[in-house]
Amino acid sequence: MLSCSLDYENRLLAREDFNNDKVDAGEIGAGHSISALYEISLSGSTGQRIEPLRYAQGQVSSVGKSDELAFLKLRFKHPGETESELIETPILASQIVQDLSSSSDDFRFAAAVAAFGQSLRGGKYLKDMGYDEMIELARGARGNDPDGERVEFVRLLGLARDLSPMKPQANFEQTAVVQ
């Protein structure tokens, strides 16, 4: 079954609660998986949408980390466990894929699903991406689809386009992708 969760924004943790196993940040049931897509805005880029922290400390040392763009920390609990485990990994500039068409089928398909989700929420961050671009992206990323779920999603996008007052857009701006 194809599913997409778009409402984890309301489950944001306070910074000090990240290490607190008693604070719930959202659950994914055992045997389920999700795809989380994050947009990383590079310092000085036009993609920044959030003001910098007023009282943040000065420049962070990049000695020995010149390729590091960000550092991901993820906590999870195994079913039935009360203490979480921590995964930490750097996100490197060398991982950036300059052209969306060079990314994996799964990534491009997830991007099409996320764009559709954004369109259902008003499309505030879609720029020039309309239903035609979503369809093109999803259709080109069908990959292995033994149960036809991806084909069904492309059909759903076509129906949404046909029923929507949203005008078809052109010139979808492709941005750098990290996978």
PDB file of C-alpha atoms in Angstrom, residues 34-138:
ATOM      1  CA  ILE A  34       8.209   6.085   5.829  1.00  0.00           C
ATOM      2  CA  SER A  35      10.215   8.333   3.566  1.00  0.00           C
ATOM      3  CA  ALA A  36      11.294  11.609   5.086  1.00  0.00           C
ATOM      4  CA  LEU A  37      12.347  14.335   2.677  1.00  0.00           C
ATOM      5  CA  TYR A  38      14.214  17.326   4.043  1.00  0.00           C
ATOM      6  CA  GLU A  39      15.215  20.402   2.145  1.00  0.00           C
ATOM      7  CA  ILE A  40      18.646  21.677   3.109  1.00  0.00           C
ATOM      8  CA  SER A  41      19.234  25.364   2.426  1.00  0.00           C
ATOM      9  CA  LEU A  42      22.913  26.167   2.133  1.00  0.00           C
ATOM     10  CA  SER A  43      24.271  29.232   3.927  1.00  0.00           C
ATOM     11  CA  GLY A  44      24.062  32.262   1.697  1.00  0.00           C
ATOM     12  CA  SER A  45      21.708  30.573  -0.788  1.00  0.00           C
ATOM     13  CA  THR A  46      18.419  32.030  -1.963  1.00  0.00           C
ATOM     14  CA  GLY A  47      16.659  28.902  -0.661  1.00  0.00           C
ATOM     15  CA  GLN A  48      16.763  29.956   2.999  1.00  0.00           C
ATOM     16  CA  ARG A  49      13.238  30.369   4.371  1.00  0.00           C
ATOM     17  CA  ILE A  50      13.975  30.642   8.081  1.00  0.00           C
ATOM     18  CA  GLU A  51      15.743  33.545   9.747  1.00  0.00           C
ATOM     19  CA  PRO A  52      19.016  32.624  11.477  1.00  0.00           C
ATOM     20  CA  LEU A  53      18.909  32.240  15.252  1.00  0.00           C
ATOM     21  CA  ARG A  54      19.476  35.605  16.905  1.00  0.00           C
ATOM     22  CA  TYR A  55      21.684  34.340  19.708  1.00  0.00           C
ATOM     23  CA  ALA A  56      23.363  31.440  17.926  1.00  0.00           C
ATOM     24  CA  GLN A  57      27.053  31.128  18.530  1.00  0.00           C
ATOM     25  CA  GLY A  58      29.423  32.392  15.852  1.00  0.00           C
ATOM     26  CA  GLN A  59      30.762  30.323  12.992  1.00  0.00           C
ATOM     27  CA  VAL A  60      31.085  26.626  13.753  1.00  0.00           C
ATOM     28  CA  SER A  61      34.557  25.270  13.120  1.00  0.00           C
ATOM     29  CA  SER A  62      34.810  23.408   9.840  1.00  0.00           C
ATOM     30  CA  VAL A  63      38.346  22.129  10.462  1.00  0.00           C
ATOM     31  CA  GLY A  64      38.478  18.590   9.091  1.00  0.00           C
ATOM     32  CA  LYS A  65      34.841  18.809   7.991  1.00  0.00           C
ATOM     33  CA  SER A  66      35.095  20.839   4.792  1.00  0.00           C
ATOM     34  CA  ASP A  67      32.730  18.500   2.919  1.00  0.00           C
ATOM     35  CA  GLU A  68      30.116  18.440   5.723  1.00  0.00           C
ATOM     36  CA  LEU A  69      26.879  20.354   5.086  1.00  0.00           C
ATOM     37  CA  ALA A  70      24.867  19.129   8.038  1.00  0.00           C
ATOM     38  CA  PHE A  71      24.805  16.482  10.720  1.00  0.00           C
ATOM     39  CA  LEU A  72      21.804  14.177  11.055  1.00  0.00           C
ATOM     40  CA  LYS A  73      20.776  12.739  14.417  1.00  0.00           C
ATOM     41  CA  LEU A  74      17.915  10.257  14.543  1.00  0.00           C
ATOM     42  CA  ARG A  75      16.548   8.475  17.615  1.00  0.00           C
ATOM     43  CA  PHE A  76      14.408   5.355  17.462  1.00  0.00           C
ATOM     44  CA  LYS A  77      13.092   2.656  19.770  1.00  0.00           C
ATOM     45  CA  HIS A  78      12.779  -0.999  18.917  1.00  0.00           C
ATOM     46  CA  PRO A  79       9.273  -2.420  19.562  1.00  0.00           C
ATOM     47  CA  GLY A  80       8.744  -3.005  23.265  1.00  0.00           C
ATOM     48  CA  GLU A  81      11.865  -1.069  24.284  1.00  0.00           C
ATOM     49  CA  THR A  82      11.812   1.991  26.538  1.00  0.00           C
ATOM     50  CA  GLU A  83      15.240   3.411  25.699  1.00  0.00           C
ATOM     51  CA  SER A  84      16.005   4.861  22.287  1.00  0.00           C
ATOM     52  CA  GLU A  85      19.057   4.313  20.131  1.00  0.00           C
ATOM     53  CA  LEU A  86      20.853   7.141  18.369  1.00  0.00           C
ATOM     54  CA  ILE A  87      22.042   7.168  14.771  1.00  0.00           C
ATOM     55  CA  GLU A  88      24.372  10.006  13.776  1.00  0.00           C
ATOM     56  CA  THR A  89      25.729  10.667  10.302  1.00  0.00           C
ATOM     57  CA  PRO A  90      27.109  13.658   8.432  1.00  0.00           C
ATOM     58  CA  ILE A  91      25.461  14.924   5.252  1.00  0.00           C
ATOM     59  CA  LEU A  92      28.238  15.664   2.798  1.00  0.00           C
ATOM     60  CA  ALA A  93      28.494  18.080  -0.114  1.00  0.00           C
ATOM     61  CA  SER A  94      29.858  15.181  -2.170  1.00  0.00           C
ATOM     62  CA  GLN A  95      26.423  13.508  -1.828  1.00  0.00           C
ATOM     63  CA  ILE A  96      24.654  16.292  -3.719  1.00  0.00           C
ATOM     64  CA  VAL A  97      23.177  15.179  -7.019  1.00  0.00           C
ATOM     65  CA  GLN A  98      23.175  18.236  -9.273  1.00  0.00           C
ATOM     66  CA  ASP A  99      20.443  17.012 -11.582  1.00  0.00           C
ATOM     67  CA  LEU A 100      17.215  15.490 -10.261  1.00  0.00           C
ATOM     68  CA  SER A 101      17.161  13.069 -13.205  1.00  0.00           C
ATOM     69  CA  SER A 102      20.416  11.553 -11.864  1.00  0.00           C
ATOM     70  CA  SER A 103      18.803  10.603  -8.544  1.00  0.00           C
ATOM     71  CA  SER A 104      17.244   7.205  -7.880  1.00  0.00           C
ATOM     72  CA  ASP A 105      13.766   6.210  -9.057  1.00  0.00           C
ATOM     73  CA  ASP A 106      12.665   5.917  -5.427  1.00  0.00           C
ATOM     74  CA  PHE A 107      13.872   9.426  -4.596  1.00  0.00           C
ATOM     75  CA  ARG A 108      12.242  11.006  -7.676  1.00  0.00           C
ATOM     76  CA  PHE A 109       8.991   9.154  -7.026  1.00  0.00           C
ATOM     77  CA  ALA A 110       9.002  10.243  -3.372  1.00  0.00           C
ATOM     78  CA  ALA A 111       9.610  13.824  -4.544  1.00  0.00           C
ATOM     79  CA  ALA A 112       6.551  13.603  -6.818  1.00  0.00           C
ATOM     80  CA  VAL A 113       4.438  12.266  -3.931  1.00  0.00           C
ATOM     81  CA  ALA A 114       5.712  15.039  -1.644  1.00  0.00           C
ATOM     82  CA  ALA A 115       4.944  17.674  -4.302  1.00  0.00           C
ATOM     83  CA  PHE A 116       1.390  16.330  -4.591  1.00  0.00           C
ATOM     84  CA  GLY A 117       1.057  16.485  -0.814  1.00  0.00           C
ATOM     85  CA  GLN A 118       2.251  20.084  -0.885  1.00  0.00           C
ATOM     86  CA  SER A 119      -0.278  20.902  -3.611  1.00  0.00           C
ATOM     87  CA  LEU A 120      -3.058  19.501  -1.403  1.00  0.00           C
ATOM     88  CA  ARG A 121      -1.901  21.901   1.311  1.00  0.00           C
ATOM     89  CA  GLY A 122      -1.974  24.924  -0.985  1.00  0.00           C
ATOM     90  CA  GLY A 123       1.307  24.533  -2.863  1.00  0.00           C
ATOM     91  CA  LYS A 124       3.115  27.288  -0.944  1.00  0.00           C
ATOM     92  CA  TYR A 125       6.585  25.856  -1.700  1.00  0.00           C
ATOM     93  CA  LEU A 126       6.022  24.429  -5.183  1.00  0.00           C
ATOM     94  CA  LYS A 127       7.258  27.461  -7.126  1.00  0.00           C
ATOM     95  CA  ASP A 128       6.467  26.602 -10.754  1.00  0.00           C
ATOM     96  CA  MET A 129       5.754  22.900 -10.257  1.00  0.00           C
ATOM     97  CA  GLY A 130       2.261  21.979 -11.392  1.00  0.00           C
ATOM     98  CA  TYR A 131       0.446  18.704 -11.954  1.00  0.00           C
ATOM     99  CA  ASP A 132       2.040  18.161 -15.370  1.00  0.00           C
ATOM    100  CA  GLU A 133       5.523  18.327 -13.826  1.00  0.00           C
ATOM    101  CA  MET A 134       4.470  16.004 -10.988  1.00  0.00           C
ATOM    102  CA  ILE A 135       3.110  13.515 -13.515  1.00  0.00           C
ATOM    103  CA  GLU A 136       6.280  13.692 -15.606  1.00  0.00           C
ATOM    104  CA  LEU A 137       8.468  13.199 -12.522  1.00  0.00           C
ATOM    105  CA  ALA A 138       6.423  10.252 -11.183  1.00  0.00           C
TER     106      ALA A 138
END
